[in-house]
Short mmCIF file of N, CA and C and ligand atoms in Angstrom, two decimals:
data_model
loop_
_atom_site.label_atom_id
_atom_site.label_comp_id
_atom_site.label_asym_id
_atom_site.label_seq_id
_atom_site.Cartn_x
_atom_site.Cartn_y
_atom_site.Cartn_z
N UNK A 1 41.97 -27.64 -3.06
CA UNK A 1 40.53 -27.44 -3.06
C UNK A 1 39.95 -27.92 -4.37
N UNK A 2 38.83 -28.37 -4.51
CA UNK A 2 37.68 -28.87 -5.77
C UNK A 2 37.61 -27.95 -6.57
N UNK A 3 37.79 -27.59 -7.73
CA UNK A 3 37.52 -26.72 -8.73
C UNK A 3 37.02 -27.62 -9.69
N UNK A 4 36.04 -26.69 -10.34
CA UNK A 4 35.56 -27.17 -11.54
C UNK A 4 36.45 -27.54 -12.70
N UNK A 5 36.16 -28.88 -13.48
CA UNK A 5 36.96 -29.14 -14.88
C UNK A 5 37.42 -27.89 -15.72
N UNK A 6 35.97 -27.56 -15.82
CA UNK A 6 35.88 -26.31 -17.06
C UNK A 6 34.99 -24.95 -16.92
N UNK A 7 35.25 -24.47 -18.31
CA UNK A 7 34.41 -22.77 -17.50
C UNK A 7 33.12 -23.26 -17.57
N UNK A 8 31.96 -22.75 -17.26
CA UNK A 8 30.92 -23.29 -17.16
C UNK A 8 30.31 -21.97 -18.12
N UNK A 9 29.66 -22.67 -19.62
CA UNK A 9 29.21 -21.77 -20.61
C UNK A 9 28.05 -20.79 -20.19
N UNK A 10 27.76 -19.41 -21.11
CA UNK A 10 27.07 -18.62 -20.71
C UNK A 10 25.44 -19.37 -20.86
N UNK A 11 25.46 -20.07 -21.85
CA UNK A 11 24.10 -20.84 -22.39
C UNK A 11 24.01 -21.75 -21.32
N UNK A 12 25.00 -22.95 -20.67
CA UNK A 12 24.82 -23.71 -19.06
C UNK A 12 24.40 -22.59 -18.27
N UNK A 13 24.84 -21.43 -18.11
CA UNK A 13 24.35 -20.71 -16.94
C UNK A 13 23.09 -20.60 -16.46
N UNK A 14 22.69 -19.81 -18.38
CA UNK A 14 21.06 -18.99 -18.06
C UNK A 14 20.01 -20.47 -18.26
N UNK A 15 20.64 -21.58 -18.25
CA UNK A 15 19.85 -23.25 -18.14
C UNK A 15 19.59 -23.40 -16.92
N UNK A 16 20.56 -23.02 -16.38
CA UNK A 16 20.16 -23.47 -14.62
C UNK A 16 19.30 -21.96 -13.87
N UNK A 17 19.62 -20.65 -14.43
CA UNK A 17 18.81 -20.09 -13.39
C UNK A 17 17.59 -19.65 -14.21
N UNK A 18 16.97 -20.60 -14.75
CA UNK A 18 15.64 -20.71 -15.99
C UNK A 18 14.74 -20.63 -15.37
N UNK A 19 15.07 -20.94 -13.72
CA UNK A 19 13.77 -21.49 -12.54
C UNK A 19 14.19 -20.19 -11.62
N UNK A 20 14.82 -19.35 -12.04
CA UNK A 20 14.77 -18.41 -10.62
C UNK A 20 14.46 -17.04 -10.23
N UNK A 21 13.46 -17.01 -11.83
CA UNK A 21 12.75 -15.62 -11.73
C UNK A 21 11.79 -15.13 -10.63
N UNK A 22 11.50 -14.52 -10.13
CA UNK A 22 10.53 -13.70 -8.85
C UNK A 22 9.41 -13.94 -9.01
N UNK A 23 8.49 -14.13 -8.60
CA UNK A 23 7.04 -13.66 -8.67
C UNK A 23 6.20 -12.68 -8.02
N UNK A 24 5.87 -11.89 -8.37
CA UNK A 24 5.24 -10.91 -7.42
C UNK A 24 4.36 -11.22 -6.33
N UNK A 25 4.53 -10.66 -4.97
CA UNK A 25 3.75 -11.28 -4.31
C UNK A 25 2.10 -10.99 -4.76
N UNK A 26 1.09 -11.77 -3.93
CA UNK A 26 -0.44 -11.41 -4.21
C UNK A 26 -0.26 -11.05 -3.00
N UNK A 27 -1.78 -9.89 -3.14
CA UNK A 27 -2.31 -8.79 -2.51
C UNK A 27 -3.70 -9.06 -2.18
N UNK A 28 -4.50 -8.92 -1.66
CA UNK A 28 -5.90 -9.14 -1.50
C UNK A 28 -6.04 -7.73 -0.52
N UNK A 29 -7.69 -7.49 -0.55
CA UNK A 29 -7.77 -6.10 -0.19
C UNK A 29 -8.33 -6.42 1.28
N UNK A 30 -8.07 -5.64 2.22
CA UNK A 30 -8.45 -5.90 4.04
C UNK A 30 -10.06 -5.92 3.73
N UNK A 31 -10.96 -6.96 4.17
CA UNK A 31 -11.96 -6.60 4.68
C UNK A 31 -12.08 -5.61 5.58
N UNK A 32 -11.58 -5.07 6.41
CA UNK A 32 -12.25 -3.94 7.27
C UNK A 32 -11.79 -2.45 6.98
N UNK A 33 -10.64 -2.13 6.36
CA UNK A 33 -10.42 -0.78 5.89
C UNK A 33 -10.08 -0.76 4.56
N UNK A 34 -10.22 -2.36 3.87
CA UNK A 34 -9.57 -2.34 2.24
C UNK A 34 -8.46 -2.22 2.40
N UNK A 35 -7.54 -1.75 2.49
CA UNK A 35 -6.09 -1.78 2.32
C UNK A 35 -5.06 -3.22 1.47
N UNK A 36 -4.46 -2.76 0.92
CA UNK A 36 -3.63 -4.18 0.24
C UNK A 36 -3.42 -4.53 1.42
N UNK A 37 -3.38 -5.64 1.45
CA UNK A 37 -2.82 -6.88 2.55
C UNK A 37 -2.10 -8.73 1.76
N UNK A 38 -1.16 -8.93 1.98
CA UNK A 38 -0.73 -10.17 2.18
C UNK A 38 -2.00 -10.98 2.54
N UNK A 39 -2.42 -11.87 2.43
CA UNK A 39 -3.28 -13.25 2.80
C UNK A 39 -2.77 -13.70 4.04
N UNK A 40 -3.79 -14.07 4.82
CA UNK A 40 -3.46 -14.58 6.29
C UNK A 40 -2.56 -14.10 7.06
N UNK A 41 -2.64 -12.51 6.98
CA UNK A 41 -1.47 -11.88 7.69
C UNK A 41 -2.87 -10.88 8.55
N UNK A 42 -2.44 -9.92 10.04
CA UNK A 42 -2.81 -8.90 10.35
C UNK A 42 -2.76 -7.64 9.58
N UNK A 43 -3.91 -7.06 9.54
CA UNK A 43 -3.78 -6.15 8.35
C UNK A 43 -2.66 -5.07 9.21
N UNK A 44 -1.38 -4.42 8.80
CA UNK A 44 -0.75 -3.26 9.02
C UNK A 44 -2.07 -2.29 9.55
N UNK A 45 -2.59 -1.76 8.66
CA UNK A 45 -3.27 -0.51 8.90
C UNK A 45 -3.88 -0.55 10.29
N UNK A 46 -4.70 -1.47 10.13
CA UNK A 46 -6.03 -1.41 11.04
C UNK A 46 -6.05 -2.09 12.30
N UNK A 47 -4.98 -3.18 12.05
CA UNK A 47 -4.82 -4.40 12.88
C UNK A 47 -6.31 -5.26 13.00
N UNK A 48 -6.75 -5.46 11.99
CA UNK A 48 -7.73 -6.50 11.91
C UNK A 48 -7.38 -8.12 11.21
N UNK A 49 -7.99 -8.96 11.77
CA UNK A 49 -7.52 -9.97 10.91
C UNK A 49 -8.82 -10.86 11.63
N UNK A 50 -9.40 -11.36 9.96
CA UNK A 50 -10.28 -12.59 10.46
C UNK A 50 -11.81 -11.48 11.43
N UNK A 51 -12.07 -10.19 10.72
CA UNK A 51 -13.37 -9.10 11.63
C UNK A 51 -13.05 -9.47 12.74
N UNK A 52 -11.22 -9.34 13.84
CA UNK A 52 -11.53 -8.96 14.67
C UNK A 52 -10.31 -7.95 14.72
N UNK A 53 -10.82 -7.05 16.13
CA UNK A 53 -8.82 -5.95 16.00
C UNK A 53 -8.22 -7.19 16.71
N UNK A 54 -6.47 -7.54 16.51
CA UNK A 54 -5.84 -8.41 16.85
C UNK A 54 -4.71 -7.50 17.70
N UNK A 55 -4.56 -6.48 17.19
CA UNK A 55 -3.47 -5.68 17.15
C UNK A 55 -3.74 -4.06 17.40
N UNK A 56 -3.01 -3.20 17.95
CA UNK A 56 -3.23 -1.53 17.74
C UNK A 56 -3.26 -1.25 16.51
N UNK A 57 -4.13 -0.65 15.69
CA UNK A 57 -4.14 0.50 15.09
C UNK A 57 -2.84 1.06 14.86
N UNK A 58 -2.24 1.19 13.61
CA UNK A 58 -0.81 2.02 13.33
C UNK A 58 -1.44 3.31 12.83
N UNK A 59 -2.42 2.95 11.81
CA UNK A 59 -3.44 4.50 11.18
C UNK A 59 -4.33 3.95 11.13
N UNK A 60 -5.42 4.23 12.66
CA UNK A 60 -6.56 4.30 12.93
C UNK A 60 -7.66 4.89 11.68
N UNK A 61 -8.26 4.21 11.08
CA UNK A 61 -9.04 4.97 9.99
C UNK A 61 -10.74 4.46 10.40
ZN1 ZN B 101 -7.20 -3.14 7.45
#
């Protein structure tokens, strides 16, 4: 099987995963009950998306 030449240094390591920190997702608030919501998603709560219901109500408010 292929194995690497050599050990691969701690300083090569944290070089390559320099790009692979997280970002938090964004949140935007539901037009119809406010609630955090994802962007271009059905809101959970309310099931609204785009002022219309798309979906049931999970907590009818
Ligand atoms: Zn909502």
């Amino acid at each position: 099987m292929a194995n690497p030449k050599r050990k691969l240094s701690r300083a090569s390591k944290g070089h390559r995963r320099a790009h692979l920190a997280l970002t938090r997702a964004q949140l935007v608030r539901c037009t119809h009950c406010s609630a955090m919501i994802k962007p271009h998603t059905v809101c959970g709560d309310c099931g609204y998306y785009r002022g219309r219901q798309i979906t049931l109500a999970a907590n009818p408010s």
